[in-house]
Amino acid sequence: MTGSAAGARAVLELVRAPAALTVLGDTLAGAAASGRPVTAGRTARLALASTCLYWAGMALNDYADREVDAEERPGRPLPSGRISPGAALATAAALTGAGLVSAAAAGRDTLAVAVPLAATVWAYDLALKNTPYGPAAMAAARGLDVLMGAGARRSRHALAPAALLAAHTYAITSVSREETLGASASLPAGALAATGAVGLVGAALTPPTAARAHRTASTALLGGYVLAAGSAQLAATVRPDAPRLRHAVGAGIHAMIPLQAALTARGGSLRAAFSLLAVYPVARSLSRKVSPT
């Protein structure tokens, strides 16, 4: 492998590049819930904003965790010496700037949500991650990403999908804090209960006035979400060792895609929902090359 190829590989690992596929549906769900038309231009700008801010958070995460990773994940780009701490921090800053610029291009009301989203990402990685508030901060970031799709003026219409994705994120983040050491069965069991609750609430919130095709698709996609996340969480509950916890976290990250698709269908955008669902097998396949956790 040449030096440039090795450097590119290190950057892809730093930002966990394929995992960004799991944030593309946040803004679609938010836009659909708010009634905003899903136009190609705005969707692309929002997708770029979400991706850049997500990648910024991943780079910042490795910068903040470089000492812990030296013991627990020595192969990561920083402890292995493939990327310097300064370069990781600069990457996070550049990606944050790019995300805000892309959000601004989508409109002022989009930028009005992107700014607190970026602030939450930085606060989580640099101050809150290892505190009791860590999972809540991560959940808030995911919820804000959904609201960014609606924009500040219509954000109240997207509160339900934002809350459901935030609840899922809270559960997955709680499990991820113990994924290198193992935990008691109560931790993945709690995540499993949360997954079931999100699925049930999502189905209950589907408006009875929605078209039958939208209700049917949303319910089926919610079932797929519960199966995708819940099966790994159940296995981790039976044996909550580090490998199964890591698998549960990875499955939970990827399960956000069918959940986003379900919420997008709930909002009336079937084409966007099924286009999003097509990303799911791609994200899972790429995760075998670059871990999302």
Coordinates of C-alpha atoms in Angstrom, one line a residue:
M1 CA 0.0 0.0 0.0
T2 CA 1.4 3.4 -1.0
G3 CA 1.9 6.2 1.5
S4 CA -1.0 8.2 0.1
A5 CA -3.3 5.2 0.1
A6 CA -2.3 4.4 3.6
G7 CA -3.0 8.0 4.7
A8 CA -6.4 7.9 3.0
R9 CA -7.2 4.7 4.7
A10 CA -6.3 6.2 8.1
V11 CA -8.5 9.2 7.6
L12 CA -11.4 6.9 6.6
E13 CA -10.9 4.9 9.8
L14 CA -10.6 8.1 11.8
V15 CA -14.0 9.4 10.7
R16 CA -15.5 5.9 10.4
A17 CA -16.6 6.9 7.0
P18 CA -19.2 4.3 6.1
A19 CA -21.1 4.9 9.3
A20 CA -22.1 8.3 7.9
L21 CA -24.7 6.3 5.8
T22 CA -26.6 6.0 9.1
V23 CA -27.2 9.7 9.4
L24 CA -28.5 10.4 5.9
G25 CA -32.1 9.5 6.9
D26 CA -32.2 11.9 9.8
T27 CA -33.0 15.0 7.8
L28 CA -35.3 13.0 5.4
A29 CA -37.4 12.0 8.4
G30 CA -37.4 15.5 9.7
A31 CA -38.3 17.0 6.3
A32 CA -41.1 14.5 5.8
A33 CA -42.6 15.1 9.2
S34 CA -42.6 18.9 8.7
G35 CA -44.3 18.7 5.3
R36 CA -41.3 20.2 3.5
P37 CA -41.0 18.9 -0.1
V38 CA -38.1 16.4 -0.5
T39 CA -36.2 18.2 -3.3
A40 CA -32.9 16.9 -4.7
G41 CA -31.0 20.1 -4.0
R42 CA -32.0 20.6 -0.4
T43 CA -31.7 16.9 0.3
A44 CA -28.1 16.8 -1.0
R45 CA -27.1 19.9 1.0
L46 CA -28.6 18.5 4.2
A47 CA -27.0 15.1 3.6
L48 CA -23.6 16.8 3.2
A49 CA -24.2 18.9 6.4
S50 CA -25.1 15.8 8.4
T51 CA -22.2 13.8 7.0
C52 CA -19.6 16.4 7.7
L53 CA -20.8 17.0 11.3
Y54 CA -21.0 13.3 11.9
W55 CA -17.4 12.8 10.6
A56 CA -16.3 15.8 12.7
G57 CA -17.7 14.1 15.8
M58 CA -15.9 10.9 15.0
A59 CA -12.5 12.6 14.4
L60 CA -13.0 14.6 17.6
N61 CA -13.9 11.4 19.5
D62 CA -10.6 9.8 18.6
Y63 CA -8.8 13.0 19.5
A64 CA -10.4 13.0 23.0
D65 CA -10.0 9.3 23.5
R66 CA -6.4 9.0 22.3
E67 CA -5.0 7.9 25.7
V68 CA -7.8 5.4 26.3
D69 CA -7.5 4.0 22.8
A70 CA -3.7 3.5 23.3
E71 CA -4.7 0.8 25.9
E72 CA -8.0 -0.5 24.5
R73 CA -7.7 0.0 20.7
P74 CA -4.0 0.4 19.9
G75 CA -4.8 -0.2 16.2
R76 CA -6.8 3.0 15.9
P77 CA -5.2 5.8 13.7
L78 CA -4.0 8.0 16.6
P79 CA -2.5 5.5 19.0
S80 CA -0.9 3.6 16.0
G81 CA 0.8 6.8 14.9
R82 CA -0.8 6.9 11.5
I83 CA -2.5 10.3 12.3
S84 CA -1.3 12.9 14.8
P85 CA -3.6 14.4 17.5
G86 CA -3.2 17.8 15.8
A87 CA -4.2 16.5 12.5
A88 CA -7.3 14.8 14.0
L89 CA -8.3 18.0 15.7
A90 CA -7.8 20.0 12.5
T91 CA -9.9 17.5 10.6
A92 CA -12.7 17.8 13.1
A93 CA -12.6 21.6 12.8
A94 CA -12.5 21.6 9.0
L95 CA -15.4 19.2 8.8
T96 CA -17.5 21.2 11.3
G97 CA -16.9 24.3 9.1
A98 CA -17.9 22.4 6.0
G99 CA -21.1 21.1 7.7
L100 CA -22.2 24.6 8.7
V101 CA -21.5 26.0 5.3
S102 CA -23.6 23.2 3.7
A103 CA -26.4 23.8 6.2
A104 CA -26.3 27.6 5.5
A105 CA -26.7 26.8 1.8
A106 CA -29.9 24.9 2.6
G107 CA -31.3 28.0 4.3
R108 CA -31.1 30.2 7.4
D109 CA -33.6 28.1 9.4
T110 CA -31.5 25.0 8.6
L111 CA -28.3 26.8 9.9
A112 CA -30.2 27.8 13.0
V113 CA -30.4 24.1 14.0
A114 CA -27.0 23.2 12.6
V115 CA -25.2 25.6 15.0
P116 CA -26.5 24.0 18.2
L117 CA -26.0 20.6 16.6
A118 CA -22.3 21.3 16.0
A119 CA -22.0 22.7 19.5
T120 CA -23.5 19.6 21.0
V121 CA -21.1 17.4 19.0
W122 CA -18.1 19.2 20.4
A123 CA -19.5 19.4 23.9
Y124 CA -20.1 15.6 23.9
D125 CA -16.6 14.7 22.7
L126 CA -14.6 17.1 24.8
A127 CA -16.6 17.4 28.0
L128 CA -19.7 15.2 28.4
K129 CA -18.9 11.8 26.9
N130 CA -17.5 10.2 30.0
T131 CA -20.0 11.7 32.4
P132 CA -23.5 10.5 33.3
Y133 CA -24.7 13.1 30.7
G134 CA -22.9 11.5 27.8
P135 CA -25.8 9.3 26.4
A136 CA -28.2 12.3 26.7
A137 CA -25.8 14.6 24.8
M138 CA -25.4 12.0 22.0
A139 CA -29.2 11.6 21.9
A140 CA -29.6 15.3 21.7
A141 CA -27.3 15.5 18.7
R142 CA -29.2 12.9 16.8
G143 CA -32.5 14.6 17.6
L144 CA -31.1 17.9 16.4
D145 CA -30.0 16.3 13.2
V146 CA -33.6 15.2 12.5
L147 CA -34.8 18.7 13.3
M148 CA -32.3 20.2 10.9
G149 CA -34.3 18.5 8.1
A150 CA -37.4 20.4 9.2
G151 CA -35.7 23.7 9.8
A152 CA -36.1 25.9 12.8
R153 CA -39.5 27.3 11.7
R154 CA -41.1 23.9 11.3
S155 CA -39.1 22.0 13.9
R156 CA -42.1 21.4 16.1
H157 CA -43.7 19.2 13.4
A158 CA -40.6 16.9 13.6
L159 CA -40.4 16.5 17.3
A160 CA -41.9 13.0 17.3
P161 CA -39.3 11.4 14.9
A162 CA -36.6 13.4 16.6
A163 CA -37.6 12.0 20.0
L164 CA -37.7 8.4 18.7
L165 CA -34.3 8.5 17.0
A166 CA -32.9 10.2 20.1
A167 CA -34.3 7.5 22.4
H168 CA -32.7 4.8 20.2
T169 CA -29.4 6.7 20.2
Y170 CA -29.5 7.0 24.0
A171 CA -29.9 3.2 24.4
I172 CA -27.1 2.4 21.9
T173 CA -24.8 4.9 23.4
S174 CA -25.3 3.5 26.9
V175 CA -24.3 0.1 25.6
S176 CA -21.3 1.4 23.7
R177 CA -19.8 2.7 26.9
E178 CA -19.2 -0.9 28.0
E179 CA -18.4 -2.5 24.7
T180 CA -14.7 -3.1 25.4
L181 CA -15.1 -4.7 28.8
G182 CA -18.5 -6.4 28.9
A183 CA -21.4 -5.6 31.3
S184 CA -24.2 -7.1 33.2
A185 CA -27.2 -8.4 31.3
S186 CA -29.4 -5.5 32.4
L187 CA -27.6 -3.1 30.1
P188 CA -28.4 -4.8 26.8
A189 CA -31.8 -5.8 28.2
G190 CA -32.6 -2.2 28.8
A191 CA -31.6 -1.4 25.2
L192 CA -33.8 -4.2 24.0
A193 CA -36.7 -2.8 25.9
A194 CA -36.0 0.6 24.4
T195 CA -36.0 -0.8 20.9
G196 CA -39.4 -2.4 21.5
A197 CA -40.8 0.8 22.9
V198 CA -39.5 2.9 20.0
G199 CA -41.1 0.4 17.6
L200 CA -44.5 0.4 19.4
V201 CA -44.6 4.2 19.8
G202 CA -43.6 4.8 16.2
A203 CA -46.5 2.6 15.1
A204 CA -48.9 4.3 17.4
L205 CA -47.9 7.7 16.2
T206 CA -48.6 6.9 12.5
P207 CA -51.6 9.1 11.7
P208 CA -54.8 7.2 11.1
T209 CA -55.5 9.7 8.3
A210 CA -52.3 8.7 6.5
A211 CA -52.7 6.8 3.2
R212 CA -52.9 3.1 3.7
A213 CA -49.7 2.4 1.8
H214 CA -47.9 4.8 4.1
R215 CA -49.2 3.2 7.2
T216 CA -48.4 -0.3 5.9
A217 CA -44.9 0.6 4.8
S218 CA -44.1 2.4 8.1
T219 CA -45.3 -0.5 10.2
A220 CA -43.3 -3.0 8.1
L221 CA -40.2 -0.9 8.3
L222 CA -40.6 -0.5 12.1
G223 CA -40.8 -4.3 12.3
G224 CA -37.5 -4.5 10.4
Y225 CA -35.9 -2.0 12.7
V226 CA -36.9 -4.0 15.8
L227 CA -35.6 -7.2 14.3
A228 CA -32.3 -5.6 13.1
A229 CA -31.5 -4.0 16.5
G230 CA -33.3 -6.3 18.8
S231 CA -31.9 -9.6 17.7
A232 CA -28.3 -8.5 18.5
Q233 CA -29.4 -6.9 21.8
L234 CA -31.1 -10.2 22.8
A235 CA -28.0 -12.2 22.1
A236 CA -26.0 -9.7 24.2
T237 CA -28.5 -10.0 27.0
V238 CA -28.0 -13.8 27.0
R239 CA -24.2 -13.4 27.1
P240 CA -23.1 -9.8 27.7
D241 CA -19.4 -10.1 26.9
A242 CA -17.5 -7.5 24.9
P243 CA -17.8 -9.1 21.4
R244 CA -21.6 -9.4 21.7
L245 CA -21.9 -5.9 23.1
R246 CA -19.9 -4.5 20.2
H247 CA -22.1 -6.5 17.8
A248 CA -25.2 -5.0 19.5
V249 CA -23.8 -1.5 19.2
G250 CA -23.0 -2.0 15.5
A251 CA -26.4 -3.5 14.8
G252 CA -28.0 -0.7 16.6
I253 CA -26.2 1.9 14.6
H254 CA -27.2 0.2 11.3
A255 CA -30.8 -0.2 12.6
M256 CA -31.2 3.5 12.5
I257 CA -31.6 3.2 8.7
P258 CA -34.9 1.2 8.7
L259 CA -36.1 3.4 11.6
Q260 CA -35.4 6.5 9.6
A261 CA -37.1 4.9 6.6
A262 CA -40.2 4.1 8.7
L263 CA -40.4 7.6 10.0
T264 CA -40.0 9.0 6.5
A265 CA -42.8 6.8 5.2
R266 CA -44.9 7.9 8.2
G267 CA -44.4 11.5 6.9
G268 CA -45.7 10.5 3.5
S269 CA -42.5 10.2 1.5
L270 CA -42.5 6.6 0.3
R271 CA -40.0 7.0 -2.5
A272 CA -37.5 8.7 -0.1
A273 CA -38.1 5.9 2.5
F274 CA -37.4 3.1 0.1
S275 CA -34.4 4.9 -1.4
L276 CA -33.1 5.2 2.1
L277 CA -33.7 1.6 2.9
A278 CA -31.4 0.6 -0.1
V279 CA -28.5 2.1 1.9
Y280 CA -28.9 -0.5 4.7
P281 CA -27.1 -3.5 3.0
V282 CA -24.4 -1.1 1.7
A283 CA -23.7 0.2 5.2
R284 CA -23.5 -3.3 6.7
S285 CA -21.2 -4.5 4.0
L286 CA -18.8 -1.5 4.4
S287 CA -18.8 -1.9 8.1
R288 CA -16.8 -5.1 7.6
K289 CA -14.0 -3.0 6.2
V290 CA -14.2 0.1 8.6
S291 CA -15.9 -0.5 11.9
P292 CA -18.6 1.9 12.8
T293 CA -17.8 1.8 16.6

